[in-house]
PDB file of C-alpha atoms in Angstrom:
ATOM      1  CA  UNK A   1       0.000   0.000   0.000  1.00  0.00           C
ATOM      2  CA  UNK A   2       1.117   3.541  -0.576  1.00  0.00           C
ATOM      3  CA  UNK A   3       3.053   5.050   2.304  1.00  0.00           C
ATOM      4  CA  UNK A   4       2.964   8.725   1.479  1.00  0.00           C
ATOM      5  CA  UNK A   5      -0.065  10.479   0.123  1.00  0.00           C
ATOM      6  CA  UNK A   6       0.002  14.106  -0.901  1.00  0.00           C
ATOM      7  CA  UNK A   7      -2.803  16.551  -0.682  1.00  0.00           C
ATOM      8  CA  UNK A   8      -3.951  18.277  -2.800  1.00  0.00           C
ATOM      9  CA  UNK A   9      -3.361  16.286  -5.963  1.00  0.00           C
ATOM     10  CA  UNK A  10      -3.155  19.499  -7.958  1.00  0.00           C
ATOM     11  CA  UNK A  11      -2.744  23.155  -7.027  1.00  0.00           C
ATOM     12  CA  UNK A  12      -2.921  26.236  -9.222  1.00  0.00           C
ATOM     13  CA  UNK A  13      -1.841  29.614  -7.836  1.00  0.00           C
ATOM     14  CA  UNK A  14      -0.687  33.020  -9.005  1.00  0.00           C
ATOM     15  CA  UNK A  15       2.950  34.026  -8.954  1.00  0.00           C
ATOM     16  CA  UNK A  16       3.845  35.583  -5.615  1.00  0.00           C
ATOM     17  CA  UNK A  17       1.356  33.514  -3.626  1.00  0.00           C
ATOM     18  CA  UNK A  18       2.334  30.806  -1.173  1.00  0.00           C
ATOM     19  CA  UNK A  19       1.805  27.140  -1.955  1.00  0.00           C
ATOM     20  CA  UNK A  20       1.199  24.539   0.722  1.00  0.00           C
ATOM     21  CA  UNK A  21       1.289  20.818   0.116  1.00  0.00           C
ATOM     22  CA  UNK A  22       0.593  18.135   2.673  1.00  0.00           C
ATOM     23  CA  UNK A  23       1.788  14.586   3.010  1.00  0.00           C
ATOM     24  CA  UNK A  24       0.485  11.804   5.216  1.00  0.00           C
ATOM     25  CA  UNK A  25       2.177   8.506   5.877  1.00  0.00           C
ATOM     26  CA  UNK A  26       1.312   5.308   7.679  1.00  0.00           C
ATOM     27  CA  UNK A  27       4.306   3.731   9.420  1.00  0.00           C
ATOM     28  CA  UNK A  28       7.095   5.004  11.645  1.00  0.00           C
ATOM     29  CA  UNK A  29       9.913   6.718   9.785  1.00  0.00           C
ATOM     30  CA  UNK A  30      13.530   7.731  10.203  1.00  0.00           C
ATOM     31  CA  UNK A  31      13.214  10.742   7.970  1.00  0.00           C
ATOM     32  CA  UNK A  32      10.946  12.350   5.415  1.00  0.00           C
ATOM     33  CA  UNK A  33      12.098  13.980   2.224  1.00  0.00           C
ATOM     34  CA  UNK A  34      10.541  16.249  -0.360  1.00  0.00           C
ATOM     35  CA  UNK A  35      11.449  16.076  -4.026  1.00  0.00           C
ATOM     36  CA  UNK A  36      10.542  18.136  -7.071  1.00  0.00           C
ATOM     37  CA  UNK A  37      10.048  16.779 -10.578  1.00  0.00           C
ATOM     38  CA  UNK A  38       9.886  19.058 -13.563  1.00  0.00           C
ATOM     39  CA  UNK A  39       8.066  17.708 -16.583  1.00  0.00           C
ATOM     40  CA  UNK A  40      10.112  15.058 -18.376  1.00  0.00           C
ATOM     41  CA  UNK A  41      12.929  15.156 -15.832  1.00  0.00           C
ATOM     42  CA  UNK A  42      14.218  13.143 -12.914  1.00  0.00           C
ATOM     43  CA  UNK A  43      13.431  14.004  -9.323  1.00  0.00           C
ATOM     44  CA  UNK A  44      15.479  16.603  -7.502  1.00  0.00           C
ATOM     45  CA  UNK A  45      15.922  16.484  -3.753  1.00  0.00           C
ATOM     46  CA  UNK A  46      14.645  19.576  -1.951  1.00  0.00           C
ATOM     47  CA  UNK A  47      14.852  18.978   1.758  1.00  0.00           C
ATOM     48  CA  UNK A  48      15.151  16.206   4.335  1.00  0.00           C
ATOM     49  CA  UNK A  49      13.684  16.361   7.804  1.00  0.00           C
ATOM     50  CA  UNK A  50      14.530  13.784  10.422  1.00  0.00           C
ATOM     51  CA  UNK A  51      11.975  12.208  12.713  1.00  0.00           C
ATOM     52  CA  UNK A  52      13.280  14.168  15.730  1.00  0.00           C
ATOM     53  CA  UNK A  53      12.921  17.505  13.925  1.00  0.00           C
ATOM     54  CA  UNK A  54       9.727  19.529  13.748  1.00  0.00           C
ATOM     55  CA  UNK A  55      10.560  22.235  11.244  1.00  0.00           C
ATOM     56  CA  UNK A  56      13.197  22.948   8.661  1.00  0.00           C
ATOM     57  CA  UNK A  57      13.870  25.809   6.259  1.00  0.00           C
ATOM     58  CA  UNK A  58      15.743  26.037   3.004  1.00  0.00           C
ATOM     59  CA  UNK A  59      15.474  29.290   1.091  1.00  0.00           C
ATOM     60  CA  UNK A  60      11.793  29.783   0.231  1.00  0.00           C
ATOM     61  CA  UNK A  61      10.928  26.285   1.442  1.00  0.00           C
ATOM     62  CA  UNK A  62       9.585  25.446   4.863  1.00  0.00           C
ATOM     63  CA  UNK A  63       8.887  21.879   5.903  1.00  0.00           C
ATOM     64  CA  UNK A  64       7.117  20.772   9.050  1.00  0.00           C
ATOM     65  CA  UNK A  65       6.826  17.281  10.455  1.00  0.00           C
ATOM     66  CA  UNK A  66       4.287  16.031  12.963  1.00  0.00           C
ATOM     67  CA  UNK A  67       5.142  12.447  13.824  1.00  0.00           C
ATOM     68  CA  UNK A  68       2.147  12.132  16.157  1.00  0.00           C
ATOM     69  CA  UNK A  69      -0.159  12.794  13.216  1.00  0.00           C
ATOM     70  CA  UNK A  70       2.136  11.115  10.704  1.00  0.00           C
ATOM     71  CA  UNK A  71       2.038  14.137   8.465  1.00  0.00           C
ATOM     72  CA  UNK A  72       4.283  16.724   6.893  1.00  0.00           C
ATOM     73  CA  UNK A  73       3.750  19.924   4.987  1.00  0.00           C
ATOM     74  CA  UNK A  74       5.815  21.759   2.404  1.00  0.00           C
ATOM     75  CA  UNK A  75       5.351  25.497   2.107  1.00  0.00           C
ATOM     76  CA  UNK A  76       6.787  27.394  -0.841  1.00  0.00           C
ATOM     77  CA  UNK A  77       6.683  31.115  -0.209  1.00  0.00           C
ATOM     78  CA  UNK A  78       6.502  33.819  -2.874  1.00  0.00           C
ATOM     79  CA  UNK A  79       6.070  31.262  -5.627  1.00  0.00           C
ATOM     80  CA  UNK A  80       7.492  31.757  -9.078  1.00  0.00           C
ATOM     81  CA  UNK A  81       6.511  30.371 -12.467  1.00  0.00           C
ATOM     82  CA  UNK A  82       9.695  28.262 -12.303  1.00  0.00           C
ATOM     83  CA  UNK A  83       8.245  26.462  -9.272  1.00  0.00           C
ATOM     84  CA  UNK A  84       5.739  24.788 -11.575  1.00  0.00           C
ATOM     85  CA  UNK A  85       6.428  21.071 -11.111  1.00  0.00           C
ATOM     86  CA  UNK A  86       5.249  17.969  -9.280  1.00  0.00           C
ATOM     87  CA  UNK A  87       6.233  17.673  -5.637  1.00  0.00           C
ATOM     88  CA  UNK A  88       6.639  14.336  -3.897  1.00  0.00           C
ATOM     89  CA  UNK A  89       7.131  13.372  -0.309  1.00  0.00           C
ATOM     90  CA  UNK A  90       9.187  10.272   0.389  1.00  0.00           C
ATOM     91  CA  UNK A  91       9.577   8.211   3.515  1.00  0.00           C
ATOM     92  CA  UNK A  92      11.718   5.329   4.606  1.00  0.00           C
ATOM     93  CA  UNK A  93       9.525   2.373   5.363  1.00  0.00           C
ATOM     94  CA  UNK A  94      10.495   0.450   8.460  1.00  0.00           C
ATOM     95  CA  UNK A  95      12.802  -1.906   6.541  1.00  0.00           C
ATOM     96  CA  UNK A  96      16.270  -0.792   7.529  1.00  0.00           C
ATOM     97  CA  UNK A  97      16.350   2.319   5.380  1.00  0.00           C
ATOM     98  CA  UNK A  98      16.799   0.956   1.854  1.00  0.00           C
ATOM     99  CA  UNK A  99      13.197   1.170   0.761  1.00  0.00           C
ATOM    100  CA  UNK A 100      11.989   4.685   0.042  1.00  0.00           C
ATOM    101  CA  UNK A 101       8.315   5.066  -0.661  1.00  0.00           C
ATOM    102  CA  UNK A 102       7.066   8.017  -2.643  1.00  0.00           C
ATOM    103  CA  UNK A 103       3.629   9.521  -2.539  1.00  0.00           C
ATOM    104  CA  UNK A 104       1.553  10.189  -5.622  1.00  0.00           C
ATOM    105  CA  UNK A 105       2.674  13.813  -5.752  1.00  0.00           C
ATOM    106  CA  UNK A 106       1.090  17.242  -5.898  1.00  0.00           C
ATOM    107  CA  UNK A 107       1.094  18.969  -9.273  1.00  0.00           C
ATOM    108  CA  UNK A 108       1.762  22.656  -8.710  1.00  0.00           C
ATOM    109  CA  UNK A 109       1.064  25.186 -11.443  1.00  0.00           C
ATOM    110  CA  UNK A 110       2.192  28.739 -10.854  1.00  0.00           C
ATOM    111  CA  UNK A 111       0.665  31.256 -13.222  1.00  0.00           C
ATOM    112  CA  UNK A 112       2.756  34.252 -14.215  1.00  0.00           C
TER     113      UNK A 112
ATOM    114  CA  UNK I   1      29.403  16.815 -15.008  1.00  0.00           C
ATOM    115  CA  UNK I   2      26.495  14.399 -14.947  1.00  0.00           C
ATOM    116  CA  UNK I   3      25.959  12.889 -11.507  1.00  0.00           C
ATOM    117  CA  UNK I   4      23.627  10.042 -12.440  1.00  0.00           C
ATOM    118  CA  UNK I   5      23.344   9.106 -16.080  1.00  0.00           C
ATOM    119  CA  UNK I   6      21.096   6.629 -17.836  1.00  0.00           C
ATOM    120  CA  UNK I   7      21.132   5.226 -21.331  1.00  0.00           C
ATOM    121  CA  UNK I   8      19.150   5.168 -23.439  1.00  0.00           C
ATOM    122  CA  UNK I   9      16.826   8.097 -22.788  1.00  0.00           C
ATOM    123  CA  UNK I  10      14.127   6.646 -25.015  1.00  0.00           C
ATOM    124  CA  UNK I  11      13.470   3.017 -25.862  1.00  0.00           C
ATOM    125  CA  UNK I  12      10.742   1.830 -28.201  1.00  0.00           C
ATOM    126  CA  UNK I  13      10.445  -1.886 -28.737  1.00  0.00           C
ATOM    127  CA  UNK I  14       7.975  -4.641 -29.469  1.00  0.00           C
ATOM    128  CA  UNK I  15       6.424  -7.107 -27.091  1.00  0.00           C
ATOM    129  CA  UNK I  16       8.536 -10.147 -26.432  1.00  0.00           C
ATOM    130  CA  UNK I  17      11.867  -8.422 -26.984  1.00  0.00           C
ATOM    131  CA  UNK I  18      14.668  -8.202 -24.423  1.00  0.00           C
ATOM    132  CA  UNK I  19      16.206  -4.835 -23.577  1.00  0.00           C
ATOM    133  CA  UNK I  20      18.683  -3.303 -21.167  1.00  0.00           C
ATOM    134  CA  UNK I  21      18.978   0.075 -19.482  1.00  0.00           C
ATOM    135  CA  UNK I  22      22.287   1.234 -18.076  1.00  0.00           C
ATOM    136  CA  UNK I  23      22.929   3.527 -15.150  1.00  0.00           C
ATOM    137  CA  UNK I  24      26.123   5.089 -13.858  1.00  0.00           C
ATOM    138  CA  UNK I  25      26.806   7.474 -10.995  1.00  0.00           C
ATOM    139  CA  UNK I  26      29.998   9.422 -10.370  1.00  0.00           C
ATOM    140  CA  UNK I  27      29.095  10.634  -6.885  1.00  0.00           C
ATOM    141  CA  UNK I  28      30.934   7.944  -4.956  1.00  0.00           C
ATOM    142  CA  UNK I  29      27.641   6.672  -3.538  1.00  0.00           C
ATOM    143  CA  UNK I  30      27.300   3.158  -2.191  1.00  0.00           C
ATOM    144  CA  UNK I  31      23.591   2.600  -2.819  1.00  0.00           C
ATOM    145  CA  UNK I  32      21.722   2.548  -6.116  1.00  0.00           C
ATOM    146  CA  UNK I  33      18.082   2.088  -7.009  1.00  0.00           C
ATOM    147  CA  UNK I  34      15.692   1.434  -9.851  1.00  0.00           C
ATOM    148  CA  UNK I  35      12.255   3.026  -9.833  1.00  0.00           C
ATOM    149  CA  UNK I  36       9.319   2.713 -12.201  1.00  0.00           C
ATOM    150  CA  UNK I  37       7.063   5.718 -12.803  1.00  0.00           C
ATOM    151  CA  UNK I  38       3.746   4.958 -14.430  1.00  0.00           C
ATOM    152  CA  UNK I  39       1.546   7.183 -16.556  1.00  0.00           C
ATOM    153  CA  UNK I  40      -0.092   8.624 -13.445  1.00  0.00           C
ATOM    154  CA  UNK I  41       3.322   9.723 -12.166  1.00  0.00           C
ATOM    155  CA  UNK I  42       3.280   7.212  -9.340  1.00  0.00           C
ATOM    156  CA  UNK I  43       6.874   6.302  -8.519  1.00  0.00           C
ATOM    157  CA  UNK I  44       7.538   2.845  -7.167  1.00  0.00           C
ATOM    158  CA  UNK I  45      10.793   1.327  -6.036  1.00  0.00           C
ATOM    159  CA  UNK I  46      11.835  -1.851  -7.834  1.00  0.00           C
ATOM    160  CA  UNK I  47      15.315  -2.659  -6.532  1.00  0.00           C
ATOM    161  CA  UNK I  48      17.941  -1.230  -4.262  1.00  0.00           C
ATOM    162  CA  UNK I  49      21.588  -2.257  -4.079  1.00  0.00           C
ATOM    163  CA  UNK I  50      24.113  -1.438  -1.404  1.00  0.00           C
ATOM    164  CA  UNK I  51      27.791  -2.064  -2.169  1.00  0.00           C
ATOM    165  CA  UNK I  52      26.770  -4.233  -5.125  1.00  0.00           C
ATOM    166  CA  UNK I  53      24.523  -6.398  -2.980  1.00  0.00           C
ATOM    167  CA  UNK I  54      20.789  -6.655  -3.639  1.00  0.00           C
ATOM    168  CA  UNK I  55      18.935  -5.326  -0.610  1.00  0.00           C
ATOM    169  CA  UNK I  56      15.412  -4.702  -1.824  1.00  0.00           C
ATOM    170  CA  UNK I  57      13.517  -6.603  -4.520  1.00  0.00           C
ATOM    171  CA  UNK I  58      10.049  -5.188  -4.410  1.00  0.00           C
ATOM    172  CA  UNK I  59       8.075  -8.122  -5.837  1.00  0.00           C
ATOM    173  CA  UNK I  60       9.260  -7.382  -9.321  1.00  0.00           C
ATOM    174  CA  UNK I  61       8.643 -10.106 -11.957  1.00  0.00           C
ATOM    175  CA  UNK I  62      11.573 -12.370 -12.715  1.00  0.00           C
ATOM    176  CA  UNK I  63      11.701 -10.882 -16.196  1.00  0.00           C
ATOM    177  CA  UNK I  64      13.479  -7.930 -14.593  1.00  0.00           C
ATOM    178  CA  UNK I  65      17.062  -8.661 -13.628  1.00  0.00           C
ATOM    179  CA  UNK I  66      19.289  -5.963 -12.178  1.00  0.00           C
ATOM    180  CA  UNK I  67      23.045  -6.278 -12.200  1.00  0.00           C
ATOM    181  CA  UNK I  68      25.609  -4.212 -10.348  1.00  0.00           C
ATOM    182  CA  UNK I  69      29.106  -4.869 -11.698  1.00  0.00           C
ATOM    183  CA  UNK I  70      30.529  -2.279  -9.297  1.00  0.00           C
ATOM    184  CA  UNK I  71      29.273   0.387  -6.912  1.00  0.00           C
ATOM    185  CA  UNK I  72      29.079   2.989  -9.670  1.00  0.00           C
ATOM    186  CA  UNK I  73      26.886   0.993 -12.037  1.00  0.00           C
ATOM    187  CA  UNK I  74      23.471  -0.600 -11.854  1.00  0.00           C
ATOM    188  CA  UNK I  75      21.977  -2.002 -15.019  1.00  0.00           C
ATOM    189  CA  UNK I  76      18.490  -3.311 -15.617  1.00  0.00           C
ATOM    190  CA  UNK I  77      17.757  -6.090 -18.078  1.00  0.00           C
ATOM    191  CA  UNK I  78      14.188  -6.869 -19.033  1.00  0.00           C
ATOM    192  CA  UNK I  79      13.219 -10.104 -20.767  1.00  0.00           C
ATOM    193  CA  UNK I  80      10.074 -10.780 -22.783  1.00  0.00           C
ATOM    194  CA  UNK I  81       8.779  -7.228 -22.625  1.00  0.00           C
ATOM    195  CA  UNK I  82       5.061  -6.732 -22.079  1.00  0.00           C
ATOM    196  CA  UNK I  83       2.774  -3.782 -22.809  1.00  0.00           C
ATOM    197  CA  UNK I  84       2.477  -3.117 -19.079  1.00  0.00           C
ATOM    198  CA  UNK I  85       6.205  -2.518 -18.854  1.00  0.00           C
ATOM    199  CA  UNK I  86       5.740   0.788 -20.662  1.00  0.00           C
ATOM    200  CA  UNK I  87       6.774   3.463 -18.194  1.00  0.00           C
ATOM    201  CA  UNK I  88       9.619   5.774 -17.285  1.00  0.00           C
ATOM    202  CA  UNK I  89      12.402   4.018 -15.403  1.00  0.00           C
ATOM    203  CA  UNK I  90      14.585   6.047 -13.087  1.00  0.00           C
ATOM    204  CA  UNK I  91      17.913   5.140 -11.620  1.00  0.00           C
ATOM    205  CA  UNK I  92      18.993   6.852  -8.404  1.00  0.00           C
ATOM    206  CA  UNK I  93      21.869   6.733  -5.974  1.00  0.00           C
ATOM    207  CA  UNK I  94      22.547   7.768  -2.405  1.00  0.00           C
ATOM    208  CA  UNK I  95      25.101   7.456   0.362  1.00  0.00           C
ATOM    209  CA  UNK I  96      23.887   5.237   3.151  1.00  0.00           C
ATOM    210  CA  UNK I  97      25.501   5.633   6.524  1.00  0.00           C
ATOM    211  CA  UNK I  98      22.938   4.328   8.995  1.00  0.00           C
ATOM    212  CA  UNK I  99      20.694   7.324   8.439  1.00  0.00           C
ATOM    213  CA  UNK I 100      19.380   7.829   4.972  1.00  0.00           C
ATOM    214  CA  UNK I 101      20.568  10.665   2.804  1.00  0.00           C
ATOM    215  CA  UNK I 102      18.978  12.224  -0.206  1.00  0.00           C
ATOM    216  CA  UNK I 103      18.789  10.361  -3.470  1.00  0.00           C
ATOM    217  CA  UNK I 104      20.101  11.690  -6.744  1.00  0.00           C
ATOM    218  CA  UNK I 105      18.067  10.713  -9.760  1.00  0.00           C
ATOM    219  CA  UNK I 106      19.005  10.113 -13.340  1.00  0.00           C
ATOM    220  CA  UNK I 107      17.042  11.728 -16.184  1.00  0.00           C
ATOM    221  CA  UNK I 108      14.937   8.621 -16.756  1.00  0.00           C
ATOM    222  CA  UNK I 109      14.453   6.149 -19.592  1.00  0.00           C
ATOM    223  CA  UNK I 110      11.080   6.258 -21.291  1.00  0.00           C
ATOM    224  CA  UNK I 111      10.250   2.721 -22.351  1.00  0.00           C
ATOM    225  CA  UNK I 112       7.439   2.176 -24.823  1.00  0.00           C
ATOM    226  CA  UNK I 113       6.405  -1.367 -25.631  1.00  0.00           C
ATOM    227  CA  UNK I 114       4.223  -1.785 -28.720  1.00  0.00           C
TER     228      UNK I 114
END
């Protein structure tokens, strides 16, 4: 079964607005990662948050993790047209760390 | 300099054929992966290798056989291709040291089986 599930499935916003994507997972994790995928490209790692961390920032990205609710959120502030992509959360299933499970992704479209 | 490279980028073939996809990473990573991304963009892990040893085989049909000749390479051979094998296949690598680190992905190989 799918470990990570993103919400919403698709999001359309205007340039300059903030975009928030949520991810829920089912089992205990060591860390949670967010990746971006531009159309026709491979995934690019954005940020990793460990299970003992609650919040992490990287540039215009802010990630939160709530292990009690088994959920995470990715906030992109002051979005740009170049942020248009699919965003995936990824977790390590409880199998020793070699099995990363990706959610179905949120498709973000930023209108200029 | 390409970190994770895959060849070919596109592969069109007929049902029943056998094909291979090659992957190489120059990051000095010790763990490599194969993922399959379907038409709905759902990304699923197929295999993971650590130091050339198979760690994860995620109930992939026997027609798929990965091979890791060294830590920098992980190839994927597919026998008797089926229509359902059409997808984008991604290779990735990471450095595993007890706690997981981020994965670096290749550009993908779009496989179309007709």
